[in-house]
PDB file of C-alpha atoms in Angstrom:
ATOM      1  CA  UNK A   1      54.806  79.707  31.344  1.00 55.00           C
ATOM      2  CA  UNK A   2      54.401  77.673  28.036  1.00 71.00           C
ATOM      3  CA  UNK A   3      52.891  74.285  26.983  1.00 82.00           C
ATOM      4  CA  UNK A   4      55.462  71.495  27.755  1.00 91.00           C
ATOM      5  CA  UNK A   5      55.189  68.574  26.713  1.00 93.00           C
ATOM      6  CA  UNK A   6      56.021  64.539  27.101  1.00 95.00           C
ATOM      7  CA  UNK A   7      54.998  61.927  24.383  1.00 94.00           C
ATOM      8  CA  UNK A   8      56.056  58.492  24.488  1.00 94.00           C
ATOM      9  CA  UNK A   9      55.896  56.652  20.941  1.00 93.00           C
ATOM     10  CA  UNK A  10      57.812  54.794  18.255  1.00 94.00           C
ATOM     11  CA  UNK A  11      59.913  57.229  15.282  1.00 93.00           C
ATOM     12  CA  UNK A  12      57.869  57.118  12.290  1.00 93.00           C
ATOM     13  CA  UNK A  13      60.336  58.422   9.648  1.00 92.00           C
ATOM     14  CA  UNK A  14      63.604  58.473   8.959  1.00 93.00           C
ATOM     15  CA  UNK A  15      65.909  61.587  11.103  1.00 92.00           C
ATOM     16  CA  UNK A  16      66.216  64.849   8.386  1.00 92.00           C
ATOM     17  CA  UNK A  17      69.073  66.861   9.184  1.00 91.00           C
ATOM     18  CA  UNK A  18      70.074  70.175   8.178  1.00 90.00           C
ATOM     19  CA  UNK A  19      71.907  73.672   8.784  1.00 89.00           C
ATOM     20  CA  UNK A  20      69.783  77.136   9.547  1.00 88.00           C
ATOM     21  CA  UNK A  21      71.004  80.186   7.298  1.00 90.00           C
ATOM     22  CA  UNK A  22      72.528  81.075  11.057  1.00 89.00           C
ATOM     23  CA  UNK A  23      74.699  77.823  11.122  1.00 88.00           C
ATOM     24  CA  UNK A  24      72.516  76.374  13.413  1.00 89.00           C
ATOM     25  CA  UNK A  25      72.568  72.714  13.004  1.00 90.00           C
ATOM     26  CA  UNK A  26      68.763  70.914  13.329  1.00 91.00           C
ATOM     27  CA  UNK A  27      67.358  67.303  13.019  1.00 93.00           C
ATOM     28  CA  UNK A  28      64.070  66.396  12.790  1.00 94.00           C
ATOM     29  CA  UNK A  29      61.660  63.241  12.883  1.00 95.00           C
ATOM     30  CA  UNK A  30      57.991  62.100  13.136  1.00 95.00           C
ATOM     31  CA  UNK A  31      56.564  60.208  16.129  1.00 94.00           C
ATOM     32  CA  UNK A  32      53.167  58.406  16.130  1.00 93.00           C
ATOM     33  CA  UNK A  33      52.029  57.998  20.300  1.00 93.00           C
ATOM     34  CA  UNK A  34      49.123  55.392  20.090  1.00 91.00           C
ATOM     35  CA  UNK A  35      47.585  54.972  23.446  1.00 88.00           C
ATOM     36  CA  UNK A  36      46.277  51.109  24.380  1.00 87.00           C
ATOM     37  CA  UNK A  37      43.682  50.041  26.627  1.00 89.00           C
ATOM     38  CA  UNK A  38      42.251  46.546  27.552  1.00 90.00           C
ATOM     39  CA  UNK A  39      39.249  45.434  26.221  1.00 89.00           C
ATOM     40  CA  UNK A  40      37.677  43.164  28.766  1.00 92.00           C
ATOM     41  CA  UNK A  41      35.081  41.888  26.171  1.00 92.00           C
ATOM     42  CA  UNK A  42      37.403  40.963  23.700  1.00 89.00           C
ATOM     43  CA  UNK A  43      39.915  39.718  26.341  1.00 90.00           C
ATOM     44  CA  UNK A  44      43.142  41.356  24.473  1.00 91.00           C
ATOM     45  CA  UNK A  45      44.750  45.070  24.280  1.00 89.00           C
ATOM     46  CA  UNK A  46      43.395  46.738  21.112  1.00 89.00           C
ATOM     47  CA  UNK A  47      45.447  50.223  19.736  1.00 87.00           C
ATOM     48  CA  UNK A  48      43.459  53.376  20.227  1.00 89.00           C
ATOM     49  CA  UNK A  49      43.514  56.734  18.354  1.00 90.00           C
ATOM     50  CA  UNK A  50      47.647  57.344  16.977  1.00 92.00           C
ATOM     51  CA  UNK A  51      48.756  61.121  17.488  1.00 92.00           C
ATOM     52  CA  UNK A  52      51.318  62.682  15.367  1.00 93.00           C
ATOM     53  CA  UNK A  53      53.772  65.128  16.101  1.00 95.00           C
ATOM     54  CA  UNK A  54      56.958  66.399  14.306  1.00 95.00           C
ATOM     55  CA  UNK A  55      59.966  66.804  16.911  1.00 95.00           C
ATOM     56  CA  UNK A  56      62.728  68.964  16.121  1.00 95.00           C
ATOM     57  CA  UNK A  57      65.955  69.669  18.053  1.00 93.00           C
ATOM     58  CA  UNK A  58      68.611  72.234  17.720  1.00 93.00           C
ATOM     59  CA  UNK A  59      72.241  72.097  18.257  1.00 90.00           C
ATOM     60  CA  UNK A  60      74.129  69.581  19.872  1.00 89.00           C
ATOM     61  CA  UNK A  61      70.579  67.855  20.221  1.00 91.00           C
ATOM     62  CA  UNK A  62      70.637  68.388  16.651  1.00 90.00           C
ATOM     63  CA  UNK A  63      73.763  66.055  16.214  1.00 88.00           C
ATOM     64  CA  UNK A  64      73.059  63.140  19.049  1.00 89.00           C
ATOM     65  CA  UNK A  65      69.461  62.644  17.448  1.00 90.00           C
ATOM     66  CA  UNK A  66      71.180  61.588  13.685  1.00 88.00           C
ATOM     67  CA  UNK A  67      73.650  59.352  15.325  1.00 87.00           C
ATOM     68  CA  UNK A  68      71.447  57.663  17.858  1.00 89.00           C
ATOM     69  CA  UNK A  69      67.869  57.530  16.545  1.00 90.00           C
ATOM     70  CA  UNK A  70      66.420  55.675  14.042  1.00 92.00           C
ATOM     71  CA  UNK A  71      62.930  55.126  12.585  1.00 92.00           C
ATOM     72  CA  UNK A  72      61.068  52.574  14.639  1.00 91.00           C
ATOM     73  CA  UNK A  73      62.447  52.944  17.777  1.00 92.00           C
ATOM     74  CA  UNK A  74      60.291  53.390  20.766  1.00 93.00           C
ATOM     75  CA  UNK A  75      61.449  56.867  22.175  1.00 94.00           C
ATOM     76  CA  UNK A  76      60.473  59.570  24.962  1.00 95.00           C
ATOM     77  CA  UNK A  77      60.214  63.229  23.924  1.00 96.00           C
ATOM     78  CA  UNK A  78      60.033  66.151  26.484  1.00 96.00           C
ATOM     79  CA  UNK A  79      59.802  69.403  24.522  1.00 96.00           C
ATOM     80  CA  UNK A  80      57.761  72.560  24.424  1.00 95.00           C
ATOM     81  CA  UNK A  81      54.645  72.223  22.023  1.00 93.00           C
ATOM     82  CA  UNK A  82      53.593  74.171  19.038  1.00 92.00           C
ATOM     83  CA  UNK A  83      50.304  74.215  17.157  1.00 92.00           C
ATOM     84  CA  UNK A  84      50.678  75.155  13.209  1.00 90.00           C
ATOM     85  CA  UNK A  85      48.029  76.064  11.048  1.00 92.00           C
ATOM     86  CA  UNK A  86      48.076  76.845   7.433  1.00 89.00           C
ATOM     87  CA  UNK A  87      45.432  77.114   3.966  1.00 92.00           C
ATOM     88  CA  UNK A  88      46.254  75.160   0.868  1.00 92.00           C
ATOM     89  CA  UNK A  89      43.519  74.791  -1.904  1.00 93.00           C
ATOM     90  CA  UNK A  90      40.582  76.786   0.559  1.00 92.00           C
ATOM     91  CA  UNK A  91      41.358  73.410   3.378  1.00 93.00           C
ATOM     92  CA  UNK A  92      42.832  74.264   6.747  1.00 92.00           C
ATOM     93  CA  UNK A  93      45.492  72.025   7.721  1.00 90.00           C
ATOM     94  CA  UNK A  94      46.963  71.549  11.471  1.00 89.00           C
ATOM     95  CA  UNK A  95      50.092  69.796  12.510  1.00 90.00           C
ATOM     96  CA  UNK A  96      51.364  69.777  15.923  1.00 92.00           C
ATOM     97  CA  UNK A  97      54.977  69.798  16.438  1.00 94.00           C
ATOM     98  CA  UNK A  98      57.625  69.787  19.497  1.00 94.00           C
ATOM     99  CA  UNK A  99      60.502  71.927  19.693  1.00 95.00           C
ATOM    100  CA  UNK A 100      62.688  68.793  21.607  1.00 94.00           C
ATOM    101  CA  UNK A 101      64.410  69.404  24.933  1.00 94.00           C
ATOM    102  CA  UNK A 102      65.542  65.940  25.538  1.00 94.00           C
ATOM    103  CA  UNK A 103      65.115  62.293  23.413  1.00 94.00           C
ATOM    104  CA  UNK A 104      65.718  59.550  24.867  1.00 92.00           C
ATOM    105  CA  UNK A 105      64.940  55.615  23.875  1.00 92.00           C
ATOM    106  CA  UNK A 106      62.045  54.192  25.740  1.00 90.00           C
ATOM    107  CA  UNK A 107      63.916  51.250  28.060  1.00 89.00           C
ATOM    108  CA  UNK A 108      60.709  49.295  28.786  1.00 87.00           C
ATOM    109  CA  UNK A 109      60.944  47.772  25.379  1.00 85.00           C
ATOM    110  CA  UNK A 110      64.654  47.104  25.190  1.00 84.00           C
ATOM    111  CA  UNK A 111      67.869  48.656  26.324  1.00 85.00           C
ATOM    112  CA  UNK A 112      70.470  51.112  24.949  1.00 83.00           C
ATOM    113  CA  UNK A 113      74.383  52.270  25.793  1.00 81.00           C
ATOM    114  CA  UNK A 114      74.636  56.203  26.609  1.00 80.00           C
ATOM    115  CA  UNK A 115      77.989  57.525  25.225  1.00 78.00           C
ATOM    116  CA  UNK A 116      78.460  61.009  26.529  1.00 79.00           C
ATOM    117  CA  UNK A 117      80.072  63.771  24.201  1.00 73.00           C
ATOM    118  CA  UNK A 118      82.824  66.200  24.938  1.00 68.00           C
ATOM    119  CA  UNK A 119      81.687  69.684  23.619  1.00 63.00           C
ATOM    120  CA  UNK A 120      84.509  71.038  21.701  1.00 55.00           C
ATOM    121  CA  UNK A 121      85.055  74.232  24.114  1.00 49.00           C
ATOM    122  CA  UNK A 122      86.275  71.635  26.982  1.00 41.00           C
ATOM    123  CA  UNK A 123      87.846  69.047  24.504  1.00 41.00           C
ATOM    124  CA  UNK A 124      90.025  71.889  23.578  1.00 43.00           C
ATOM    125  CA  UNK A 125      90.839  72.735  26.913  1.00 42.00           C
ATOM    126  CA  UNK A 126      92.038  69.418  27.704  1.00 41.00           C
ATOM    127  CA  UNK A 127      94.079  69.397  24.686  1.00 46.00           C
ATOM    128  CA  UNK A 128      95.906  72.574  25.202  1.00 48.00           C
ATOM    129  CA  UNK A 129      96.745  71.778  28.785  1.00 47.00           C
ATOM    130  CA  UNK A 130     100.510  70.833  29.040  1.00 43.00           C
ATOM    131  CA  UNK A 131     101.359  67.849  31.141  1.00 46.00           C
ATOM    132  CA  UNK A 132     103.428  68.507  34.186  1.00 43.00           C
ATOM    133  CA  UNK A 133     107.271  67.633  33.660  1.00 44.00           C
ATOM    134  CA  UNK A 134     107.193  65.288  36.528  1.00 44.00           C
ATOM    135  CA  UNK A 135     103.936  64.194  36.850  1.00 40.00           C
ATOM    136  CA  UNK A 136     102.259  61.334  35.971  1.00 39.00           C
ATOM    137  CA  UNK A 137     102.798  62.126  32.251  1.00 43.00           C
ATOM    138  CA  UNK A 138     106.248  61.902  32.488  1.00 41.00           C
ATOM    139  CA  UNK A 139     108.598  60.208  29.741  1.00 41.00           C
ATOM    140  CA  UNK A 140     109.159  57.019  31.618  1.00 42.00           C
ATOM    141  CA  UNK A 141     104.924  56.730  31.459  1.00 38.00           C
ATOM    142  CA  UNK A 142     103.914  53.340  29.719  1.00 41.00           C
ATOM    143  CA  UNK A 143     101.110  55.097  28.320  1.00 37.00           C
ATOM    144  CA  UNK A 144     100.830  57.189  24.283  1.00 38.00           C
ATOM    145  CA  UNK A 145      99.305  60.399  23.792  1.00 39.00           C
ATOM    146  CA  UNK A 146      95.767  58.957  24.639  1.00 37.00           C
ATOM    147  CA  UNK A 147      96.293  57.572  27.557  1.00 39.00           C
ATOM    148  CA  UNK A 148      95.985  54.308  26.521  1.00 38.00           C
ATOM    149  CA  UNK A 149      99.176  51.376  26.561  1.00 40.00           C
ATOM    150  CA  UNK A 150     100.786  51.628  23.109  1.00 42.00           C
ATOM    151  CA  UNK A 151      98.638  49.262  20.392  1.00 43.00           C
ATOM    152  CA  UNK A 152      95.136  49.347  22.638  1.00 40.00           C
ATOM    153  CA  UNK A 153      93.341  51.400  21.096  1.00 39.00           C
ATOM    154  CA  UNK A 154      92.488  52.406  17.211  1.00 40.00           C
ATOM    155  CA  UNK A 155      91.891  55.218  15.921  1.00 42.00           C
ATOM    156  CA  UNK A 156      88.603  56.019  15.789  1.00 55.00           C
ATOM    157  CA  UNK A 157      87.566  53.472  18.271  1.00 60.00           C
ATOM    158  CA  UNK A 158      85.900  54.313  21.585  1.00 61.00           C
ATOM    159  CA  UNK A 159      86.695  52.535  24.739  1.00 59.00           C
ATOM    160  CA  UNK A 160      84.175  52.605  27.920  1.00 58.00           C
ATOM    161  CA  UNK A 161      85.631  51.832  31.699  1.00 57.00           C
ATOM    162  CA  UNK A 162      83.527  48.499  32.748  1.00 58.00           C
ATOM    163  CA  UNK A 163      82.912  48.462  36.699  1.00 54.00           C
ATOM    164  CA  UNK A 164      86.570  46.446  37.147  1.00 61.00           C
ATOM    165  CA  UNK A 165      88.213  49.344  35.731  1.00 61.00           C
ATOM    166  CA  UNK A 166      88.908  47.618  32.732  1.00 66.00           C
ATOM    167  CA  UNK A 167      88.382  49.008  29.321  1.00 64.00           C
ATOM    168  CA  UNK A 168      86.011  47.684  26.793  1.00 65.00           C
ATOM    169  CA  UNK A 169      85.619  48.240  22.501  1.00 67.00           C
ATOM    170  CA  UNK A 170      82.307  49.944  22.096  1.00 61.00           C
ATOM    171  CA  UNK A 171      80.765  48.889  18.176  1.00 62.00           C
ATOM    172  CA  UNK A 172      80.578  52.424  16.655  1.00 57.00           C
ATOM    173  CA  UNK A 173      77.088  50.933  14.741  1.00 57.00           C
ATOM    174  CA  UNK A 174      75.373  49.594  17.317  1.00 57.00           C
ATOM    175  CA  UNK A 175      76.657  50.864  20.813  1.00 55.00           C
ATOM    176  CA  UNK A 176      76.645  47.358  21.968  1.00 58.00           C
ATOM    177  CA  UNK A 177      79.927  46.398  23.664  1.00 58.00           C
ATOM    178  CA  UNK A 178      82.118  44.224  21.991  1.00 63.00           C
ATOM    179  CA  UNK A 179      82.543  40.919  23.470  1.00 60.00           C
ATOM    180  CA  UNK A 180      79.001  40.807  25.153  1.00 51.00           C
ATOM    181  CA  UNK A 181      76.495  38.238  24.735  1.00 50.00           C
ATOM    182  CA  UNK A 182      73.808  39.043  22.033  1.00 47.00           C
TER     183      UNK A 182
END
């Protein structure tokens, strides 16, 4: 049993990365949640109280949060939570932080385009694997080493299969496909 967590908010600060003494790799990042309610009075939405909470995620976590988060985006956290206390100068001071399951970008305020990574356990897998000698990877195949027709793709450059079967550029920076409207 423990104390799980969901908070839905925007990232307050910028993602920290670093390495544990263990070669762990770890990012972490501020959220503020501010709940809203309608004041009929007033006739408008007005902000209530703002929470704060330090997430943290380990591993490959650890990796997708620095190249897909950024500070200001509206995000969803599921995690287990952790109350810290500490003394400085005779004060107590609290802070309540989550140790991150799963991130993910809030798509009620906008959308975003999921890129799935290959751990490097299967990746090598694949890579060791020797093609058949008359297969489908045969010399007379139209297709390089990637799998892609000779001058298609760069290196460097990742390619998504659209629902045709066709494949499309992804922009490294943004994730948004190449060639679709803004």
């Amino acid at each position: 049993m423990g104390d799980f967590i969901t908070v839905r908010g925007f990232v307050a600060t910028d993602i920290t990365t670093s390495t544990t003494p263990g070669g762990v790799a770890t990012a972490s990042f501020r959220i503020g949640s501010t709940g809203r309610r309608y004041d009929r009075s007033a006739g408008a939405w007005v902000d209530g109280h703002t929470n704060w909470f330090r997430v943290q995620g380990y591993r490959q976590l650890a990796g997708n949060l620095a190249c897909s988060i950024r500070k200001g985006q509206p995000v969803i956290v599921t995690g287990r939570l952790r109350m810290r206390s500490w003394e400085r100068d005779g004060r107590i001071y609290h802070s309540a932080e989550i140790d991150a399951d799963s991130v993910g970008h809030d798509l009620t305020l906008g959308s975003a385009n999921f890129i799935r990574t290959v751990k490097n356990n299967a990746q090598t897998a694949l890579e060791d694997a020797a093609p058949a000698e008359d297969g489908p990877d045969a010399a007379d195949s139209d297709f390089g080493e990637s799998g892609f027709t000779e001058g298609e793709e760069t290196p460097g450059e990742i390619m998504v299969e659209d629902v045709n079967g066709d494949y499309i550029s992804v922009d490294t920076e943004t994730g948004e496909l190449a060639g679709s409207p803004a």
